[in-house]
Coordinates of C-alpha atoms and ligand atoms in Angstrom, one line a residue:
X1 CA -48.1 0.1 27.5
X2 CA -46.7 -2.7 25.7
X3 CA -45.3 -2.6 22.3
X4 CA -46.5 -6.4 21.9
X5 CA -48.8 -7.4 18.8
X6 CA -48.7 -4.0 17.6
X7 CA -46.7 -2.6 14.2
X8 CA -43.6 -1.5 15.8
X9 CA -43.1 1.2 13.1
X10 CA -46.0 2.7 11.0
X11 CA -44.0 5.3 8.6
X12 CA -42.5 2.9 6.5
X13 CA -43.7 -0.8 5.8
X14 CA -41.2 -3.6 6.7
X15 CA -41.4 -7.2 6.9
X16 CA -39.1 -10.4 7.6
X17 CA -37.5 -9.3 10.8
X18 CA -34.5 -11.0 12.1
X19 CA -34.2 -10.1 15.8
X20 CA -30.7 -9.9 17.5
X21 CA -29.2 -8.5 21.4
X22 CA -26.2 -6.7 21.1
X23 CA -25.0 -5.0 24.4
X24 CA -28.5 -5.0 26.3
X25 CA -30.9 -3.8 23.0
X26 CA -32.3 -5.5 20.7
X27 CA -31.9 -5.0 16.9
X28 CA -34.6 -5.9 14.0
X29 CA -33.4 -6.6 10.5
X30 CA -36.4 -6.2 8.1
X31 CA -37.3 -6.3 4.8
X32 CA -38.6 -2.5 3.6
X33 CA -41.4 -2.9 1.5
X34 CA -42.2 0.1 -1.3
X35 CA -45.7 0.7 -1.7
X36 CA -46.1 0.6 -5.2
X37 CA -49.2 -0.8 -7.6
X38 CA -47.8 -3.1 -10.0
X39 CA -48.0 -7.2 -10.1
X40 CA -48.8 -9.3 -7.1
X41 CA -47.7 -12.9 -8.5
X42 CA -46.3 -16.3 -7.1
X43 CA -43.1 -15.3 -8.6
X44 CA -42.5 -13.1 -5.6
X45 CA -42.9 -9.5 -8.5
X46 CA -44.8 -7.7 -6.0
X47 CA -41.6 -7.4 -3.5
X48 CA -40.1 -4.6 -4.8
X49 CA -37.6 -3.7 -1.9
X50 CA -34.4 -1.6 -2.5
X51 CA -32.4 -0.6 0.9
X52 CA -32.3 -2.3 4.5
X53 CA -33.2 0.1 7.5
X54 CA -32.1 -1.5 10.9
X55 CA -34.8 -1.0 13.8
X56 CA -33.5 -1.1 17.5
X57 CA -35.7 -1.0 20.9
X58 CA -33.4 -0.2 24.5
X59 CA -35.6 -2.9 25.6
X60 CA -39.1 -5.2 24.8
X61 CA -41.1 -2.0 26.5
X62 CA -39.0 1.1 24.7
X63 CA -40.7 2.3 21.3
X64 CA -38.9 1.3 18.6
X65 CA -36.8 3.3 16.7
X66 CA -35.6 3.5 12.9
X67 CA -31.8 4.3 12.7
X68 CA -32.1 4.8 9.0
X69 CA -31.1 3.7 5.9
X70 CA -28.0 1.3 6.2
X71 CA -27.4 0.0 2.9
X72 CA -29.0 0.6 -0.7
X73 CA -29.4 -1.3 -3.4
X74 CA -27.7 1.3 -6.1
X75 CA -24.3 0.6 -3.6
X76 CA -24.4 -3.1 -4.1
X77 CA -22.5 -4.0 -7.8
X78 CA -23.9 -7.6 -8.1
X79 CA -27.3 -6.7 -7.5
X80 CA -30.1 -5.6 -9.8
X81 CA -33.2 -6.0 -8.0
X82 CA -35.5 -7.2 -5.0
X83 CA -33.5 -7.2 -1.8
X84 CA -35.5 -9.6 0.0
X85 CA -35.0 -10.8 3.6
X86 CA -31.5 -10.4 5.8
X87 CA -29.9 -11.6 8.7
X88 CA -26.9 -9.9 10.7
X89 CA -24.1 -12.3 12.2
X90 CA -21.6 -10.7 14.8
X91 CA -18.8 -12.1 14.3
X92 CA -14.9 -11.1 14.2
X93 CA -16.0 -7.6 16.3
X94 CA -17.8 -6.8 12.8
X95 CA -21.4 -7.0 12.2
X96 CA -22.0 -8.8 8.7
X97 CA -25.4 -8.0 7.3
X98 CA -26.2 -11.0 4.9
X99 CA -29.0 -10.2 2.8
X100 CA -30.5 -12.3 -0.5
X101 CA -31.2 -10.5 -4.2
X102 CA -31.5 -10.9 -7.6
X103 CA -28.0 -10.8 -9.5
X104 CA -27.6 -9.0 -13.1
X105 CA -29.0 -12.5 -14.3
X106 CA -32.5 -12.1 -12.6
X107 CA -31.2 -15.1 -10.3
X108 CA -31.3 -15.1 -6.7
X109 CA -27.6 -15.5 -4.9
X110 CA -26.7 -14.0 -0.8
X111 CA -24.4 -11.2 -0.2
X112 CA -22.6 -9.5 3.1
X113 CA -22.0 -6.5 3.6
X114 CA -19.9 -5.3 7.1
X115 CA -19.9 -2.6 9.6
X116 CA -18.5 -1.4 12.7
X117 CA -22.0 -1.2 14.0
X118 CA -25.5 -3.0 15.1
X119 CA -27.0 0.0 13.1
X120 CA -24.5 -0.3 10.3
X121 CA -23.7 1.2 7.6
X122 CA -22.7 -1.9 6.1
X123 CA -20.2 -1.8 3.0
X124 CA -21.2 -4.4 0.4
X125 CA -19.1 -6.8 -1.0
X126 CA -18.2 -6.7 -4.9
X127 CA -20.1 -9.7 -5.6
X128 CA -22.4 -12.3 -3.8
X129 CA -21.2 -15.6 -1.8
X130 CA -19.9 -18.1 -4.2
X131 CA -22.3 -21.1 -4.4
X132 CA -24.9 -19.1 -3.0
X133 CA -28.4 -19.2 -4.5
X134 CA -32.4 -18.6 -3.6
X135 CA -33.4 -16.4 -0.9
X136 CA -34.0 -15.9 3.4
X137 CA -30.7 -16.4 5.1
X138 CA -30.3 -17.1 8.7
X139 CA -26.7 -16.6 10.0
X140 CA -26.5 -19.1 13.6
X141 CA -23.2 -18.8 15.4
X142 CA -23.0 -21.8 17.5
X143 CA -21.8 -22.3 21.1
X144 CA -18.5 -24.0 19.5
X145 CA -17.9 -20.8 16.6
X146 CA -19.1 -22.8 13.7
X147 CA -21.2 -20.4 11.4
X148 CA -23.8 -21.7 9.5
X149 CA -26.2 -20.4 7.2
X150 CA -29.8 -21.9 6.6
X151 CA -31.3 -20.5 3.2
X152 CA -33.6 -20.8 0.5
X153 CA -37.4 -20.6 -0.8
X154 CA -40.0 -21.8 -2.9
X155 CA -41.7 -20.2 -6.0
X156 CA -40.2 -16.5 -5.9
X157 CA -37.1 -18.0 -4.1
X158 CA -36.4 -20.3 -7.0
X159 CA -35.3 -22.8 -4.3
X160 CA -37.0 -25.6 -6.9
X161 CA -35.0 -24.4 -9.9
X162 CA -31.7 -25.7 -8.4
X163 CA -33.0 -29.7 -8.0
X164 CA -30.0 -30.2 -10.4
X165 CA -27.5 -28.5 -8.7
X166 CA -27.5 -25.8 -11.8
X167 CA -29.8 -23.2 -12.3
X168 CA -32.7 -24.8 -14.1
X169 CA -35.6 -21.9 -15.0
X170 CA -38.2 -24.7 -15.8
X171 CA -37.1 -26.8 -11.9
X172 CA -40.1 -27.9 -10.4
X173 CA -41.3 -29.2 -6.8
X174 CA -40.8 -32.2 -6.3
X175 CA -44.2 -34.3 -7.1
X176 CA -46.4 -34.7 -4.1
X177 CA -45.5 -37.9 -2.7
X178 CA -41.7 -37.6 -2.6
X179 CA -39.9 -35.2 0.1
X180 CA -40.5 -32.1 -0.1
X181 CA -37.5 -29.5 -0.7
X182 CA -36.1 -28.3 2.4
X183 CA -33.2 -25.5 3.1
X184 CA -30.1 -25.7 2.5
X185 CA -27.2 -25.5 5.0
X186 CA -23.6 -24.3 4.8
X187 CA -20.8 -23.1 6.9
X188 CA -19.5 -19.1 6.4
X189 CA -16.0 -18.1 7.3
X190 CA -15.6 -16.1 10.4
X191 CA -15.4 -12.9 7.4
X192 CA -19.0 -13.7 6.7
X193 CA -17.8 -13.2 3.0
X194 CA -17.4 -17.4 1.8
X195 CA -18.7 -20.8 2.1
X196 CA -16.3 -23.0 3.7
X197 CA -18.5 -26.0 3.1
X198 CA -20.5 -27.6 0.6
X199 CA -24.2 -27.0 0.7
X200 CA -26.6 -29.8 1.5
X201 CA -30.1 -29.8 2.2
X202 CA -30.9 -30.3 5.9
X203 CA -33.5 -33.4 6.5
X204 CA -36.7 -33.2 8.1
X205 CA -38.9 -35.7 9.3
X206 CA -41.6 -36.9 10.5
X207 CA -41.8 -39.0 14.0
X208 CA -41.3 -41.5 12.5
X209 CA -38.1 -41.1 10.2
X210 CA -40.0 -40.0 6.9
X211 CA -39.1 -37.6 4.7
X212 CA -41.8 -34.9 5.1
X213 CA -43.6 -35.2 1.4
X214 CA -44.0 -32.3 -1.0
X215 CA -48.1 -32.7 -0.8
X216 CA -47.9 -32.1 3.2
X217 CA -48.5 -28.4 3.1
X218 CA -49.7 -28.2 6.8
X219 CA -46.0 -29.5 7.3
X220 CA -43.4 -29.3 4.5
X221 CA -40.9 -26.3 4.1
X222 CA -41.3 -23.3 1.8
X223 CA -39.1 -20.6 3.4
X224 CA -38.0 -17.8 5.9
X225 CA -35.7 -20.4 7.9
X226 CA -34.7 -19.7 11.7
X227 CA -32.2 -21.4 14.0
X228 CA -32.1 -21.1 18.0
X229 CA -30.8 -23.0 20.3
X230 CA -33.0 -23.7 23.7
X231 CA -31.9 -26.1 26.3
X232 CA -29.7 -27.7 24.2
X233 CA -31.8 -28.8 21.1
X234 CA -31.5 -26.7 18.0
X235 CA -34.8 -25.7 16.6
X236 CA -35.4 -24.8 12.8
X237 CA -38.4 -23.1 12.6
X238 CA -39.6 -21.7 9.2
X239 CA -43.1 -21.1 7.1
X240 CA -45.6 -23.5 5.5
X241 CA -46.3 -20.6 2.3
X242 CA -49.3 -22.2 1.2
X243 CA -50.6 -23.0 4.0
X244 CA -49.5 -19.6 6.0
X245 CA -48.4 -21.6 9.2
X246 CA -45.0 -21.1 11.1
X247 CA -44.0 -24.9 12.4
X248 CA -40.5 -26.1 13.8
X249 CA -38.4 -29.1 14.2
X250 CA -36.0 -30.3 16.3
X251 CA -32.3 -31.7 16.4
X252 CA -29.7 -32.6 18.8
X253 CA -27.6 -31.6 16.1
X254 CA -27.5 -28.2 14.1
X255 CA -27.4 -29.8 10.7
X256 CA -30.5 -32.4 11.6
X257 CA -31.9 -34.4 11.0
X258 CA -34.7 -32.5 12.5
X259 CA -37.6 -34.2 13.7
X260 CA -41.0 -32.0 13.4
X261 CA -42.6 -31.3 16.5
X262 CA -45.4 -28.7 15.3
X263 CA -47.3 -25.1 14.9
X264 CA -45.6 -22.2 16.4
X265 CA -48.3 -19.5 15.1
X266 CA -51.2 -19.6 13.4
X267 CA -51.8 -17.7 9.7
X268 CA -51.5 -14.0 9.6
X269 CA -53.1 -11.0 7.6
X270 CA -51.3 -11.2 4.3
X271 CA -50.1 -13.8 2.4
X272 CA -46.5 -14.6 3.8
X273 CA -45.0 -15.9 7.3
X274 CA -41.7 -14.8 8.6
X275 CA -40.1 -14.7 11.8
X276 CA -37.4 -14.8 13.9
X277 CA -36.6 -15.9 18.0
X278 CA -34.1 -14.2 20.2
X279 CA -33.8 -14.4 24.1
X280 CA -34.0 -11.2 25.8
X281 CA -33.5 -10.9 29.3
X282 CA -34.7 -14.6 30.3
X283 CA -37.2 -14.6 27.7
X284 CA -38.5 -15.9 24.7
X285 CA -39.9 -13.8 21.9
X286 CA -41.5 -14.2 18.2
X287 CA -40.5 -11.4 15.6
X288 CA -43.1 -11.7 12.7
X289 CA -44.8 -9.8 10.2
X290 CA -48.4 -9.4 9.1
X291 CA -50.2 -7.1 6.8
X292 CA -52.4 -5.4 9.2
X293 CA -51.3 -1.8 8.9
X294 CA -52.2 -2.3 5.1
X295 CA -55.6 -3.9 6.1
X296 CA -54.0 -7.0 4.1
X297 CA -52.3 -5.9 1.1
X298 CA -49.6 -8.6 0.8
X299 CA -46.4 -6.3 0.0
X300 CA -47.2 -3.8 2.8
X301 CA -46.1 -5.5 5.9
X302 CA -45.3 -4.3 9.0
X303 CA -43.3 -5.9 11.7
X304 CA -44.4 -7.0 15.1
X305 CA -43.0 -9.0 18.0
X306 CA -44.6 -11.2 21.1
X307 CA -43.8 -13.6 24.1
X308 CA -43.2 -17.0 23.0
X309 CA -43.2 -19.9 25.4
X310 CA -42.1 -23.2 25.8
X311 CA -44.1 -26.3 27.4
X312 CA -41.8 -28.3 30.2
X313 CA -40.9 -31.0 27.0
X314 CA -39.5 -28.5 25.2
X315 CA -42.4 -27.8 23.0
X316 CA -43.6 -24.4 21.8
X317 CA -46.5 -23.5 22.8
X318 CA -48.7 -22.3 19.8
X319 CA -49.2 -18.3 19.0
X320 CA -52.4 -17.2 17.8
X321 CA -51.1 -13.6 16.5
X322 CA -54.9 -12.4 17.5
X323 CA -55.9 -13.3 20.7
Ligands
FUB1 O1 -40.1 -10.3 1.7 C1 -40.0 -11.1 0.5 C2 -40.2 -12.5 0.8 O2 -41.5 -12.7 1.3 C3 -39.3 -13.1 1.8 O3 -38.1 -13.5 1.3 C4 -40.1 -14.3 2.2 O4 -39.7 -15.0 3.3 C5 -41.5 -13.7 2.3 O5 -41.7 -13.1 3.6

């Protein structure tokens, strides 16, 4: 039977899944959300999680399997709450799990933390990435060994309280008819542990050169950024927030500008979109979340994976997660 569309575990809630293939299997990185009744608010309060577990399947029909607990938060010295959503980069012959969460100043900054193995554990470093900040990292190693890093979200990810280049606790979004905020972009070293370049925010535009605006919610970026490679284009794909859509655009270049091209999935159960793409075995496939094993309670997620496919131009064919 297939595992496809389905919560892949149901004893603990998880969300935000980066999906990787090491040696044949493939690896999930998740969020682990604690059940707990406090706040739901757009300042993210309700996203309470504390330690990584990594997931693994032998392969897209084996059950999935929870290796554990590979890092905690009461490990990590820089850190005093809210480990949102990782990535792992392989690089070196260490795996670097690189994970966003709130610092001793309540502000958001990215972290490694290294292991010998897919399924860790991972020992953190003493403090975050210098000239880090905001939230959702996603580690690409391209063809050519340049590591770069893709990060940053609206609202609870403060992304809009750094328009200044400082940490500004009143930042805004930009008003509606000027671009929107998009992610930034920076190269790692090949230790995972520093930036090596300056961070910029990536472009993206619309087909005909524009800045996508801040009021184009069906369009604009809010967070949970991905990068893949397929056929030789680079795709950033990432989520719409208030308007619950996952949507990508295209580069022939891995730091854009990227040109939007459309809707990779429709809205799910649960307030928040967040996926990943990885290539298994000559094919495509979507790692998500939704809130269905909650029947929609927005910080009990579970994660969930199917086929993705692309049209003959290069296009993705849109997902609807229910049908
Ligand atoms: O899991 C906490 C936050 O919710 C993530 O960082 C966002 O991408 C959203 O999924």
């Amino acid at each position: 039977m297939s595992n496809q569309r389905k919560p892949l575990i149901t004893h603990i809630f998880t969300a935000d899944p980066s999906a990787h293939v090491f040696n044949g299997k493939i690896y999930i990185y998740p969020s682990h959300d604690i059940p707990h009744d406090g706040e739901d608010n757009d300042e993210g309060d309700e996203y309470l999680m504390e330690d990584y577990h990594v997931l693994s399947m032998d392969s897209v029909e084996s059950p999935c399997v929870d290796n554990g607990e590979a890092l905690h938060m009461k490990d990590v010295k820089w850190v005093s709450k809210q480990m949102w959503a990782p990535d792992l980069a392989y690089t070196n012959g260490k795996y670097h799990l690189i994970f966003p969460a709130r610092d001793k100043n309540g502000i958001f900054r990215i972290g490694a933390a290294h292991g010998e193995s897919p399924i860790g554990p991972f020992r953190p470093d003493d403090d975050c990435i210098k000239g880090t900040c905001s939230i959702d990292p996603c580690v690409f190693v391209d063809d050519d060994g340049i590591i770069y890093m893709f990060y940053g979200g609206l609202w609870g990810g403060q992304l809009e309280k750094w328009v200044t280049g400082q940490f500004d606790p009143n930042g805004k979004e930009p008003a509606r008819d000027k671009p929107a905020l998009t992610p930034f972009c920076a190269q790692l070293n090949s230790d995972c542990n520093a930036l090596v370049s300056e961070p910029f925010h990536v472009r993206i535009v619309d087909e005909n050169g524009n800045d996508l605006l801040a009021g184009d919610e069906d369009r604009r970026y809010f967070e949970g950024p991905w990068m893949h490679k397929y056929n030789g284009t680079y795709y950033l794909s990432y989520s719409t927030g208030t308007t619950h859509y996952l949507v990508y655009a295209t580069s022939d270049s891995p730091t854009g500008p990227f040109t939007f091209r459309g809707r990779l999935m429709e809205p799910v159960i649960g307030w928040t979109t967040h996926h990943s793409i990885v290539e298994y075995e000559g094919k495509w496939y979507l790692f998500y979340h939704d809130a269905e094993l909650s029947n929609g309670i927005n910080h009990r997620r579970c994660v969930k994976f199917t086929e993705l496919k692309y049209a003959p131009d290069g296009s993705i064919v849109t997902i609807d997660p229910y049908k």
